[in-house]
Every structure is written in structure tokens, then in C-alpha cells.
């Protein structure tokens, strides 16, 4: 086939995968979802990526851009039947460059730039990225975060967002264009622009400020402090977060984004809080956001059931990240996928053998969680990691000391080890339902939901009707508590249909005035809101990039069936 031949000529035979078995790791979602693809192609430079796009556009092939494939809603993998054209996955993870501009006050991130690498690069400069999200520990990319409205935990900065980007789109005349909105003069032709950018043929420390476009989320602190609003603080379909590549959900091919960075917080302190009353946490939340002079850095929540299950099913992940770091994770995921592919042909080995092995191996090691955290787990149902910086540390210390003289609960000031372990324990919780499902094979299903609650929702902790609760084995509640963005993962009892239960659950959220999904993009699991559909069609009028996202049309020109 000429398409495969031409793609191979561009990237080389080692960077294109046509075997269905070998491409499964790219065609299968992190949590769910799987579809077919003609090939997976992995360009190594920006220019190669442009050449790949030209071939795919020429041959009328669906273009599915993919970075680290950490999407939790099937948004970066093909879906099942319904495409009217062949699909090719364009994976940009080999293009790892990261450029610091204007003395590190801004950065240029490329398709393979990870959040973890961005944080590491900025640290010697005493600067920090635009946002931090839990999946940064899984190798999530900066551009993936921008494309998918990733929320992040940082209360003062809000979710990933920029109006400064370099991207390719196919216009209403079915012509492919490279759009340079980086605010940097890089030349005129696509080849010239990409070559100059890749080889840094511009003054990195004298990039002009953009008067009209920004590289950060606007006015987030003002929004998060408005605790009386009946709207969520942030959610995927918020029109304020949709701008060209931001919120594009793969409807354009993003080559680079320009983002602001921030001075490091300096001295940090995590206050680890335990209580048995959701009302206590809500009272605290409202006071802190409305009255503190110094906003918290973050406020991460866990419920006891999530804590306990993560202790069992996330232990090995916590140990790896704690001891080895995040750099090796993409390689380990690749090794695990290869092992599953090879062992899957041997009858002796059950499916997901690597996960079964890792789960058993984890039992050989002692409990990794600090004693004071475990003490709170034995006494309390709800836990909050309140991170403060600078003058906010003393402000929080004084407030919490007085607050718990009257209210039910306690707090302690976490040391460095407790801070690290608490943070990792919270983040590995997202992988718990997957591990549980893999260990139990086809016996159970899982239902992950991320939801943005109203800012004035005092009754935030979920109480389910008995007819729904009886269908659920375990409920994992965790999330970004201060801006009321919650992750609620349900491990269902055997035989319960996840799709049917999800419709029942979403009706309950609708009654509460909540909006979903909050930060993981609609993927192929949710119906896209009108604001998202408008954004998708504006970016991609021919429906050539990632068609079907948000349960929209999968056909060219957005034709219905």
C-alpha cells in the first residue's frame, strides 16, 4: 500500500507499526476502549510529523494524534466500528524537545514533552509549570494536557490552557495548513517554520510578549474564591477554556505550545487532616477559599475506602515511583505491554500475567505508608492534604489549631516522607480499579466518573439510593477538593452493566447541578456539550482528526449515518 510505503520512507521501518498484535498497546486505552488502526507511525522530528500529516491528508485517512496514551476516557485511541476511512495513529512521544524562553519565564513544549520532564527542567531555575496533574506520574504530556483541558491540582493557577500554539488543521476547503500562533517569527513556509523552531533559530531570551494571547488560565483565583456560585469552578466544556489547541481533543495536530511558568512556591508545608464528617471539610473549605489572605497551593482529598484499596492494589506502583521516579514509567509500560502480547499466546499464562505478578510481588514488601497516616486511617473516614506555602503556612496553622478546638477531627504537619507518600498514595488511586479488574478478569466491570460539583454544594459527599448502591462493590472517592472536582470510581458487582448504571448515575449528577466530565475530556465515553462540538467543528470542519470524539459523527464532513 502506498500510504504505508510513504510513511515508512519518512520515519524509517523501526518507527512504524502495522502488526495488530504489536500495535495493541497504542490502540487500547489506559482504562478502556480499543479499536483498529492501519498503522501507528512515530515521527522523530517536527518536520517528519508534518510530512506524515501530508501523506495522511493526501490519502484521506483519519488522523489520530497520540502522546502518552494516558487518557482515562478513550480519547486518544481508536474506537470500534463506525469509521468511513482507515485510521492511522500518529504518536509524537519521540519529539521530546523542551525550550526555555525569556529566561525560563515561559516554555515551548513539543509533542513528546512530559509534565514530569517540565517540572524537572524548571526546578533548577526555581520555577514551576502552569499546572500539575496526577497523571504526570504516568508520563502524561504537556500538549496532551492542553488538548484535553486537564485540570491539575494547583488552586492558584487552574487547568492547562494557552492561546499560543503551533498546530496543523484541515480547513473547510479540505486543505492542510500549519498555523503559527506562537507569537514568534519563524518564517513563512511550514518547512521553514518547523526547521527554525527545532533548531532554535530565534533569540530564546528575547521572545516578544503577546499583547492579545496569553499562556495561562485567566482569572482562576477569582473563580475559585467565589464559593457561593452555583456553577462548578472548572469543567471540560467550559467555553473559557476552549481556544484553538486548548481543549481541541485531538481535532488539530499540535506541534508546540507556549506556556507561562511561575516562581517556585518556596517553603511548603502539607497539613494532613482527618475527620469523620464531610460537613467539617466543607466548612473548612469555604472559610479558607473565601477568607484566607494566602490561597492554598492544593487540597487533595481521599475517602477511607479509596485509601484502603490503594494500599492493597496501588502498593507496587507507589514503590516504583517513590524509589525509581517517573522517567522509567513509559519504558516499563512498554515492557509490560510486550510481555502481555508474548505471554498471551502461551496457554499456561492467564491474561494480565504481569499485573498479577506485580500484585503478588508487592505483598513481599512491608507497608509503605507512614505511621501517622495509618493511625488516621484507623480513626477517620475522610482525609485532606492541604498544601500551603510561604506566609500561608502560619495562616493555616493558626486557623486549623483553632478550628479543631471546636470541630470533629485532627491534623498534623507532615514531614518530607509523609508528604511524598501521601501524594503518591493519592495519585496511584486512579489505577486501582484497573488493577482490581485485571486480577478478577471478566467477573466485574468498573465505572470511572470525574465530576465538577457546584461551588456552593455543601452536601458534596455522595449518598447513593439503595437500588444503585446495591450494584456497587467498592466506591473510590478522591479528588481536588478545594475546587470541588471529584474522581469517583466504582467497582461493580458481578453481572452489573456499567453502561446502564452510568446513565443512572449521571441523572443523579444532573439533579445536583454538577457537570461531567470535569477534566479528562469527553473521549468516547461522554456526549460532547454544544460548546465542545462547536469548538471541534471550528478546528476541524472536515472531521479528519479524531472523529467520533464526544460521541459525534465519525464520518467526513460530519455527516450523520
Coordinates of C-alpha atoms in Angstrom, one line a residue:
X1 CA 0.0 0.0 0.0
X2 CA 1.4 3.4 -1.0
X3 CA 0.4 5.0 2.3
X4 CA 2.5 2.6 4.4
X5 CA 5.4 2.8 1.9
X6 CA 5.4 6.6 2.0
X7 CA 5.1 6.7 5.8
X8 CA 7.9 4.2 6.2
X9 CA 10.1 6.3 3.9
X10 CA 9.6 9.3 6.2
X11 CA 10.1 7.8 9.7
X12 CA 12.0 4.5 8.9
X13 CA 10.9 1.0 9.4
X14 CA 11.7 0.9 13.1
X15 CA 9.1 3.7 13.8
X16 CA 6.0 2.4 12.1
X17 CA 3.9 -0.5 13.4
X18 CA 1.4 -2.3 11.2
X19 CA 1.1 -5.6 13.1
X20 CA -2.2 -5.7 15.0
X21 CA -0.5 -7.6 17.9
X22 CA 2.3 -5.1 18.3
X23 CA 0.1 -2.0 17.9
X24 CA -2.4 -3.1 20.5
X25 CA -0.7 -1.1 23.3
X26 CA -1.3 2.1 21.2
X27 CA -4.8 1.1 20.1
X28 CA -6.0 0.2 23.6
X29 CA -7.0 2.9 26.1
X30 CA -5.4 3.2 29.6
X31 CA -8.6 2.2 31.3
X32 CA -10.9 1.1 28.5
X33 CA -11.6 1.3 24.8
X34 CA -10.0 -0.3 21.8
X35 CA -10.2 0.0 18.0
X36 CA -8.4 -0.9 14.8
X37 CA -5.7 1.2 13.0
X38 CA -4.0 0.8 9.7
X39 CA -0.7 1.7 11.4
X40 CA 1.0 3.5 14.2
X41 CA 3.6 6.0 13.0
X42 CA 6.1 7.6 15.3
X43 CA 7.8 10.7 13.7
X44 CA 11.1 11.7 15.3
X45 CA 11.1 15.4 14.3
X46 CA 8.6 18.2 13.8
X47 CA 9.3 18.1 10.1
X48 CA 8.7 14.4 9.9
X49 CA 5.4 14.9 11.7
X50 CA 4.4 17.5 9.1
X51 CA 5.4 15.1 6.2
X52 CA 3.3 12.3 7.8
X53 CA 0.3 14.6 8.1
X54 CA 0.6 15.5 4.4
X55 CA 0.6 11.8 3.4
X56 CA -2.4 11.0 5.5
X57 CA -4.3 14.0 4.3
X58 CA -3.5 13.2 0.7
X59 CA -4.8 9.6 1.2
X60 CA -8.0 10.7 3.0
X61 CA -7.1 8.8 6.2
X62 CA -8.3 9.6 9.7
X63 CA -5.6 11.2 11.8
X64 CA -5.5 10.2 15.5
X65 CA -2.8 12.2 17.4
X66 CA -1.5 10.4 20.4
X67 CA 1.1 11.4 23.0
X68 CA 1.5 9.2 26.1
X69 CA -1.9 7.5 25.9
X70 CA -2.8 8.2 29.5
X71 CA -6.4 9.3 28.6
X72 CA -8.9 7.8 31.0
X73 CA -11.9 8.3 28.7
X74 CA -10.6 6.6 25.5
X75 CA -9.9 10.0 23.9
X76 CA -6.5 9.1 22.4
X77 CA -7.3 5.7 20.9
X78 CA -9.5 4.5 18.1
X79 CA -13.0 3.4 18.9
X80 CA -14.9 0.4 17.5
X81 CA -16.9 0.3 14.3
X82 CA -18.2 3.4 12.5
X83 CA -15.2 5.0 10.7
X84 CA -15.7 5.6 7.0
X85 CA -11.9 5.8 6.4
X86 CA -8.8 4.0 7.5
X87 CA -7.3 5.2 10.8
X88 CA -3.6 5.9 11.4
X89 CA -2.3 6.8 14.9
X90 CA 0.4 9.5 14.9
X91 CA 2.4 9.1 18.1
X92 CA 4.5 12.2 18.9
X93 CA 6.3 10.9 22.0
X94 CA 9.7 10.7 20.3
X95 CA 9.7 14.5 19.8
X96 CA 10.8 15.3 23.3
X97 CA 12.4 18.7 23.0
X98 CA 11.7 21.4 25.6
X99 CA 12.8 25.0 25.1
X100 CA 13.1 27.6 27.8
X101 CA 12.4 31.1 26.6
X102 CA 12.7 34.5 28.2
X103 CA 15.0 33.2 31.0
X104 CA 12.6 30.4 31.7
X105 CA 9.6 32.6 32.3
X106 CA 7.9 30.8 29.5
X107 CA 8.5 27.4 27.8
X108 CA 7.9 25.8 24.4
X109 CA 6.7 22.3 24.8
X110 CA 6.6 19.7 21.9
X111 CA 4.5 16.6 21.3
X112 CA 6.7 14.3 23.5
X113 CA 7.4 16.8 26.3
X114 CA 6.1 15.3 29.5
X115 CA 4.9 17.1 32.6
X116 CA 7.4 15.3 34.7
X117 CA 10.3 16.5 32.5
X118 CA 8.9 20.0 32.5
X119 CA 8.9 20.1 36.3
X120 CA 12.4 18.7 36.5
X121 CA 13.7 21.2 33.9
X122 CA 12.2 24.2 35.7
X123 CA 13.3 23.2 39.2
X124 CA 16.9 24.5 38.9
X125 CA 15.5 27.8 37.8
X126 CA 13.3 27.9 40.9
X127 CA 10.2 28.0 38.6
X128 CA 7.2 25.7 38.2
X129 CA 4.8 24.8 35.4
X130 CA 1.4 26.1 34.6
X131 CA -0.3 23.1 36.2
X132 CA 0.3 19.8 37.9
X133 CA -1.9 16.8 37.3
X134 CA -1.9 13.4 38.9
X135 CA -1.1 11.6 35.6
X136 CA 2.2 13.4 35.5
X137 CA 3.5 10.4 37.4
X138 CA 2.3 8.3 34.5
X139 CA 4.3 10.2 31.8
X140 CA 1.4 12.5 30.6
X141 CA 2.4 15.0 28.0
X142 CA 2.2 18.8 28.3
X143 CA 0.4 19.1 24.9
X144 CA -2.0 16.3 25.9
X145 CA -2.9 18.3 28.9
X146 CA -3.6 21.4 26.9
X147 CA -5.6 19.4 24.3
X148 CA -7.7 17.7 26.9
X149 CA -8.5 20.6 29.4
X150 CA -6.5 18.7 32.1
X151 CA -7.4 20.2 35.4
X152 CA -4.5 20.0 37.7
X153 CA -4.3 20.3 41.4
X154 CA -2.9 23.9 41.7
X155 CA -5.6 26.1 43.1
X156 CA -4.0 29.4 42.2
X157 CA -3.3 28.6 38.6
X158 CA -6.1 26.3 37.4
X159 CA -6.1 23.9 34.5
X160 CA -3.8 23.7 31.5
X161 CA -4.5 26.4 28.9
X162 CA -2.8 28.5 26.3
X163 CA -3.6 30.7 23.4
X164 CA -0.1 30.5 22.0
X165 CA 0.3 27.4 19.8
X166 CA 1.7 26.0 16.6
X167 CA -0.7 23.5 15.0
X168 CA -1.9 21.9 11.8
X169 CA -5.5 21.9 10.7
X170 CA -7.5 20.9 7.7
X171 CA -9.8 23.8 6.6
X172 CA -13.3 24.0 5.2
X173 CA -11.8 23.6 1.7
X174 CA -10.1 20.3 2.7
X175 CA -6.7 21.9 2.6
X176 CA -3.9 21.2 5.2
X177 CA -2.4 24.3 6.8
X178 CA 0.3 24.9 9.5
X179 CA -0.9 27.7 11.8
X180 CA 1.8 29.6 13.7
X181 CA 0.2 31.4 16.7
X182 CA 3.3 31.1 19.0
X183 CA 3.9 34.8 18.7
X184 CA 7.4 34.0 17.3
X185 CA 8.5 34.9 13.8
X186 CA 9.8 31.6 12.4
X187 CA 9.4 32.2 8.6
X188 CA 6.7 31.6 6.1
X189 CA 6.5 28.1 4.8
X190 CA 5.7 25.1 7.1
X191 CA 9.1 23.6 6.4
X192 CA 10.9 26.9 7.2
X193 CA 8.8 27.4 10.4
X194 CA 9.4 23.9 11.7
X195 CA 13.1 23.9 10.9
X196 CA 13.7 27.2 12.5
X197 CA 11.8 26.2 15.6
X198 CA 13.5 22.8 16.0
X199 CA 17.0 24.3 15.6
X200 CA 16.2 27.4 17.7
X201 CA 16.9 30.0 15.1
X202 CA 15.5 32.8 17.1
X203 CA 16.5 34.6 20.3
X204 CA 15.2 32.4 23.0
X205 CA 15.6 35.1 25.7
X206 CA 14.1 37.9 23.7
X207 CA 10.8 36.5 22.6
X208 CA 8.3 39.3 22.4
X209 CA 5.3 39.3 24.8
X210 CA 2.0 38.7 23.2
X211 CA -0.4 41.5 23.6
X212 CA -3.6 39.6 22.7
X213 CA -2.8 36.0 23.6
X214 CA -2.0 34.5 27.0
X215 CA -0.1 31.4 28.0
X216 CA -2.1 30.7 31.2
X217 CA -5.6 30.2 32.5
X218 CA -7.3 33.6 33.1
X219 CA -8.7 34.7 36.5
X220 CA -8.8 31.3 38.1
X221 CA -8.1 32.6 41.6
X222 CA -11.1 34.9 41.4
X223 CA -13.3 31.9 40.3
X224 CA -12.2 29.5 43.0
X225 CA -12.8 32.1 45.7
X226 CA -16.4 32.5 44.7
X227 CA -17.7 29.8 47.0
X228 CA -21.3 30.9 46.6
X229 CA -21.6 30.4 42.9
X230 CA -24.0 27.7 41.8
X231 CA -21.6 26.8 38.9
X232 CA -18.6 24.5 39.1
X233 CA -15.2 26.1 39.2
X234 CA -13.8 24.3 36.2
X235 CA -15.1 21.6 33.8
X236 CA -14.1 20.2 30.4
X237 CA -16.7 22.1 28.3
X238 CA -16.2 25.5 29.9
X239 CA -16.1 27.9 26.9
X240 CA -13.5 29.9 28.8
X241 CA -11.1 27.0 28.4
X242 CA -11.6 26.4 24.6
X243 CA -9.2 28.2 22.3
X244 CA -7.7 26.6 19.2
X245 CA -5.4 23.9 20.5
X246 CA -6.7 24.3 24.1
X247 CA -9.5 21.8 24.5
X248 CA -9.0 20.6 21.0
X249 CA -9.2 16.9 22.0
X250 CA -7.0 16.0 19.0
X251 CA -9.1 17.9 16.4
X252 CA -5.9 19.6 15.4
X253 CA -2.3 18.3 15.3
X254 CA -0.4 20.4 17.9
X255 CA 3.3 20.8 17.2
X256 CA 4.2 23.2 20.0
X257 CA 2.6 25.2 22.8
X258 CA 4.0 28.3 24.6
X259 CA 3.2 28.4 28.3
X260 CA 3.9 30.7 31.2
X261 CA 5.9 29.4 34.2
X262 CA 5.8 30.6 37.7
X263 CA 8.2 31.3 40.6
X264 CA 8.6 28.4 42.9
X265 CA 6.4 28.4 46.0
X266 CA 9.4 28.4 48.3
X267 CA 8.7 26.9 51.7
X268 CA 5.9 24.4 51.6
X269 CA 4.0 22.6 54.3
X270 CA 1.3 19.9 54.0
X271 CA -1.3 19.8 56.7
X272 CA -2.7 16.2 56.8
X273 CA -6.3 16.4 58.1
X274 CA -8.6 13.6 59.2
X275 CA -12.3 13.8 60.1
X276 CA -15.4 11.6 60.1
X277 CA -17.6 14.4 59.0
X278 CA -17.8 15.7 55.4
X279 CA -19.5 18.8 56.7
X280 CA -16.3 19.7 58.7
X281 CA -14.3 19.6 55.5
X282 CA -16.8 21.7 53.6
X283 CA -16.9 24.3 56.4
X284 CA -13.2 24.5 56.3
X285 CA -13.1 24.7 52.5
X286 CA -15.5 27.6 52.4
X287 CA -13.6 29.6 55.0
X288 CA -10.2 29.0 53.5
X289 CA -11.2 30.0 50.0
X290 CA -13.3 33.0 51.0
X291 CA -11.2 34.4 53.8
X292 CA -7.6 33.3 53.7
X293 CA -5.2 36.0 52.5
X294 CA -3.0 33.3 51.1
X295 CA -4.7 30.7 48.9
X296 CA -3.5 27.1 49.3
X297 CA -1.3 25.5 46.8
X298 CA -3.6 22.5 46.6
X299 CA -6.0 20.4 48.6
X300 CA -6.2 16.7 47.7
X301 CA -8.9 14.6 49.2
X302 CA -9.3 10.8 49.8
X303 CA -12.0 8.7 51.4
X304 CA -11.1 5.7 53.5
X305 CA -12.3 3.1 51.0
X306 CA -10.1 4.6 48.4
X307 CA -7.2 4.8 50.9
X308 CA -7.6 1.1 51.9
X309 CA -7.9 -0.2 48.3
X310 CA -4.9 1.9 47.1
X311 CA -2.9 0.4 50.0
X312 CA -3.5 -3.0 48.5
X313 CA -3.7 -2.5 44.8
X314 CA -1.5 0.5 44.3
X315 CA 1.4 -0.5 46.6
X316 CA 3.8 -1.7 43.8
X317 CA 3.1 1.5 41.8
X318 CA 3.8 3.7 44.7
X319 CA 7.1 1.8 45.4
X320 CA 8.3 2.1 41.9
X321 CA 7.5 5.8 41.6
X322 CA 9.0 6.5 45.1
X323 CA 12.2 4.6 44.5
X324 CA 12.8 4.9 40.8
X325 CA 11.0 8.1 39.7
X326 CA 8.7 8.7 36.8
X327 CA 11.3 8.7 33.9
X328 CA 11.3 4.9 33.7
X329 CA 7.5 4.6 33.7
X330 CA 6.9 4.8 29.9
X331 CA 9.6 2.2 29.3
X332 CA 8.0 -0.1 32.0
X333 CA 4.6 0.3 30.5
X334 CA 6.1 -0.7 27.1
X335 CA 7.8 -3.7 28.6
X336 CA 4.5 -4.8 30.3
X337 CA 2.6 -4.4 27.1
X338 CA 5.2 -6.5 25.2
X339 CA 5.1 -9.2 27.9
X340 CA 1.3 -9.4 27.8
X341 CA 1.5 -9.7 24.0
X342 CA 4.1 -12.5 24.1
X343 CA 2.6 -14.4 27.1
X344 CA -0.9 -14.1 25.7
X345 CA 0.0 -16.8 23.1
X346 CA 1.1 -19.3 25.9
X347 CA -1.9 -21.2 27.4
X348 CA -0.1 -21.6 30.8
X349 CA -0.3 -17.8 31.4
X350 CA -3.6 -16.2 32.2
X351 CA -4.3 -12.7 30.8
X352 CA -2.6 -9.8 32.5
X353 CA 0.0 -12.0 34.0
X354 CA 2.5 -9.1 34.6
X355 CA -0.1 -7.3 36.7
X356 CA -0.8 -10.5 38.6
X357 CA 2.9 -11.0 39.2
X358 CA 3.4 -7.3 40.4
X359 CA 0.4 -7.6 42.7
X360 CA 1.9 -10.7 44.3
X361 CA 5.4 -9.3 44.5
X362 CA 4.0 -6.2 46.3
X363 CA 3.0 -8.5 49.2
X364 CA 6.6 -9.4 49.8
X365 CA 7.4 -5.8 50.9
X366 CA 6.3 -4.1 54.1
X367 CA 3.6 -1.5 54.3
X368 CA 4.9 1.7 52.7
X369 CA 2.5 4.2 54.4
X370 CA 3.8 6.3 57.3
X371 CA 2.6 5.5 60.8
X372 CA 0.7 8.8 61.4
X373 CA -1.3 8.3 58.1
X374 CA -2.1 4.8 59.2
X375 CA -3.3 6.0 62.6
X376 CA -5.7 8.4 60.9
X377 CA -6.9 5.7 58.6
X378 CA -7.9 3.7 61.7
X379 CA -9.7 6.6 63.2
X380 CA -11.2 8.7 60.4
X381 CA -13.1 8.3 57.2
X382 CA -12.0 11.4 55.3
X383 CA -8.5 12.8 54.6
X384 CA -7.4 16.1 53.2
X385 CA -3.8 17.0 52.2
X386 CA -3.8 20.8 52.5
X387 CA -0.6 22.2 51.0
X388 CA 0.4 25.8 51.9
X389 CA 3.3 28.0 51.0
X390 CA 5.1 31.0 52.4
X391 CA 3.1 33.2 54.8
X392 CA 0.1 30.8 54.2
X393 CA 1.8 28.2 56.4
X394 CA 1.4 30.2 59.5
X395 CA -2.1 31.4 58.5
X396 CA -3.2 27.8 58.0
X397 CA -1.5 26.6 61.2
X398 CA -3.3 29.2 63.3
X399 CA -6.7 28.6 61.7
X400 CA -6.6 24.8 61.9
X401 CA -5.5 24.9 65.5
X402 CA -8.5 27.0 66.5
X403 CA -10.8 25.2 64.1
X404 CA -10.3 21.7 65.6
X405 CA -10.8 23.0 69.1
X406 CA -14.5 23.1 68.2
X407 CA -14.8 20.7 65.2
X408 CA -14.5 17.0 65.0
X409 CA -11.2 15.8 63.6
X410 CA -7.4 16.4 63.9
X411 CA -4.5 17.5 61.8
X412 CA -0.7 17.0 61.8
X413 CA 2.1 18.8 59.9
X414 CA 3.5 16.2 57.5
X415 CA 7.3 15.7 57.2
X416 CA 9.0 15.2 53.9
X417 CA 8.5 11.5 53.8
X418 CA 4.8 11.7 54.8
X419 CA 4.2 14.4 52.2
X420 CA 5.7 12.4 49.4
X421 CA 4.0 9.1 50.4
X422 CA 0.6 10.8 50.9
X423 CA 0.8 12.5 47.5
X424 CA 1.9 9.3 45.7
X425 CA -0.8 7.3 47.5
X426 CA -3.4 9.7 46.4
X427 CA -2.2 9.6 42.8
X428 CA -1.9 5.8 42.4
X429 CA -5.5 5.5 43.4
X430 CA -6.5 6.2 39.8
X431 CA -5.0 2.9 38.7
X432 CA -6.7 0.8 41.5
X433 CA -9.9 -0.1 39.6
X434 CA -7.9 -1.2 36.6
X435 CA -5.7 -3.5 38.7
X436 CA -8.7 -4.9 40.5
X437 CA -10.5 -5.6 37.3
X438 CA -7.4 -7.2 35.7
X439 CA -7.0 -9.5 38.7
X440 CA -10.6 -10.5 38.6
X441 CA -10.7 -10.8 34.8
X442 CA -14.2 -10.8 33.3
X443 CA -16.1 -11.2 36.5
X444 CA -16.6 -7.5 37.2
X445 CA -16.8 -4.1 35.5
X446 CA -15.6 -0.7 36.6
X447 CA -17.3 2.7 36.2
X448 CA -15.0 5.8 36.4
X449 CA -16.6 9.2 36.6
X450 CA -14.9 12.6 37.1
X451 CA -17.4 15.3 38.1
X452 CA -17.3 19.1 38.8
X453 CA -19.6 19.9 41.7
X454 CA -21.2 23.3 42.2
X455 CA -19.0 25.7 44.2
X456 CA -21.8 26.1 46.7
X457 CA -22.7 22.4 47.0
X458 CA -22.5 22.0 50.8
X459 CA -23.7 18.4 50.6
X460 CA -20.8 17.3 48.5
X461 CA -20.2 13.8 49.7
X462 CA -22.2 11.3 47.7
X463 CA -25.0 9.3 49.2
X464 CA -26.5 6.8 46.7
X465 CA -30.0 5.4 46.6
X466 CA -30.1 1.8 47.8
X467 CA -31.1 0.5 44.4
X468 CA -27.8 1.9 43.0
X469 CA -25.6 1.3 46.0
X470 CA -26.6 -2.4 45.9
X471 CA -25.0 -2.7 42.5
X472 CA -21.6 -1.5 43.6
X473 CA -18.9 -3.5 45.4
X474 CA -16.5 -0.6 46.2
X475 CA -16.6 3.2 45.8
X476 CA -13.4 5.1 45.5
X477 CA -13.8 8.8 46.2
X478 CA -10.8 11.1 45.8
X479 CA -10.1 14.4 44.1
X480 CA -9.2 18.1 44.1
X481 CA -11.4 19.1 47.0
X482 CA -10.9 22.9 47.2
X483 CA -12.3 23.4 43.7
X484 CA -14.9 20.6 44.1
X485 CA -13.6 18.4 41.3
X486 CA -14.1 14.8 42.3
X487 CA -13.0 11.5 40.9
X488 CA -15.5 8.8 41.7
X489 CA -14.6 5.3 40.6
X490 CA -17.0 2.4 41.1
X491 CA -16.1 -1.3 41.1
X492 CA -19.3 -3.0 40.3
X493 CA -20.6 -6.3 41.5
X494 CA -20.5 -9.2 39.1
X495 CA -23.1 -9.0 36.3
X496 CA -23.8 -5.3 36.7
X497 CA -23.8 -3.5 33.4
X498 CA -21.5 -0.4 33.6
X499 CA -23.2 1.5 30.8
X500 CA -26.7 1.1 32.3
X501 CA -25.5 2.1 35.7
X502 CA -23.7 5.1 34.3
X503 CA -26.9 6.5 32.9
X504 CA -28.5 6.2 36.3
X505 CA -25.5 7.9 38.0
X506 CA -25.4 10.8 35.5
X507 CA -29.1 11.6 36.2
X508 CA -28.2 12.0 39.9
X509 CA -25.4 14.4 39.0
X510 CA -27.8 16.3 36.7
X511 CA -30.1 16.8 39.7
X512 CA -27.3 18.2 41.8
X513 CA -26.3 20.7 39.1
X514 CA -22.9 19.0 38.6
X515 CA -21.1 18.9 35.3
X516 CA -19.2 16.0 33.8
X517 CA -16.6 15.2 32.8
X518 CA -14.6 17.6 34.9
X519 CA -11.1 17.3 33.4
X520 CA -10.5 14.1 31.5
X521 CA -12.2 15.1 28.3
X522 CA -15.3 13.5 26.9
X523 CA -13.3 10.9 25.0
X524 CA -15.6 8.2 23.6
X525 CA -17.5 7.8 26.9
X526 CA -19.4 11.1 27.2
X527 CA -21.7 13.1 24.9
X528 CA -19.9 16.4 24.0
X529 CA -21.6 19.5 25.2
X530 CA -22.7 22.1 22.5
X531 CA -19.7 24.3 23.3
X532 CA -17.3 21.4 22.7
X533 CA -19.0 20.4 19.4
X534 CA -18.8 24.0 18.2
X535 CA -15.1 24.1 19.1
X536 CA -14.4 20.7 17.4
X537 CA -16.2 21.8 14.2
X538 CA -14.4 25.1 14.1
X539 CA -11.0 23.4 14.4
X540 CA -11.8 20.5 12.1
X541 CA -14.5 21.3 9.6
X542 CA -13.8 18.1 7.5
X543 CA -13.8 15.8 10.6
X544 CA -10.5 14.3 9.7
X545 CA -8.8 14.5 13.2
X546 CA -10.1 12.1 15.9
X547 CA -13.6 11.7 14.5
X548 CA -16.3 10.4 16.9
X549 CA -14.9 12.2 19.9
X550 CA -17.7 13.1 22.3
X551 CA -20.0 10.6 20.5
X552 CA -20.1 12.9 17.5
X553 CA -20.1 11.8 13.8
X554 CA -17.3 9.6 12.7
X555 CA -17.8 10.4 9.0
X556 CA -16.0 13.0 6.9
X557 CA -17.7 16.4 6.8
X558 CA -19.6 15.5 10.0
X559 CA -22.1 13.5 8.0
X560 CA -24.7 11.6 10.1
X561 CA -25.4 8.0 9.5

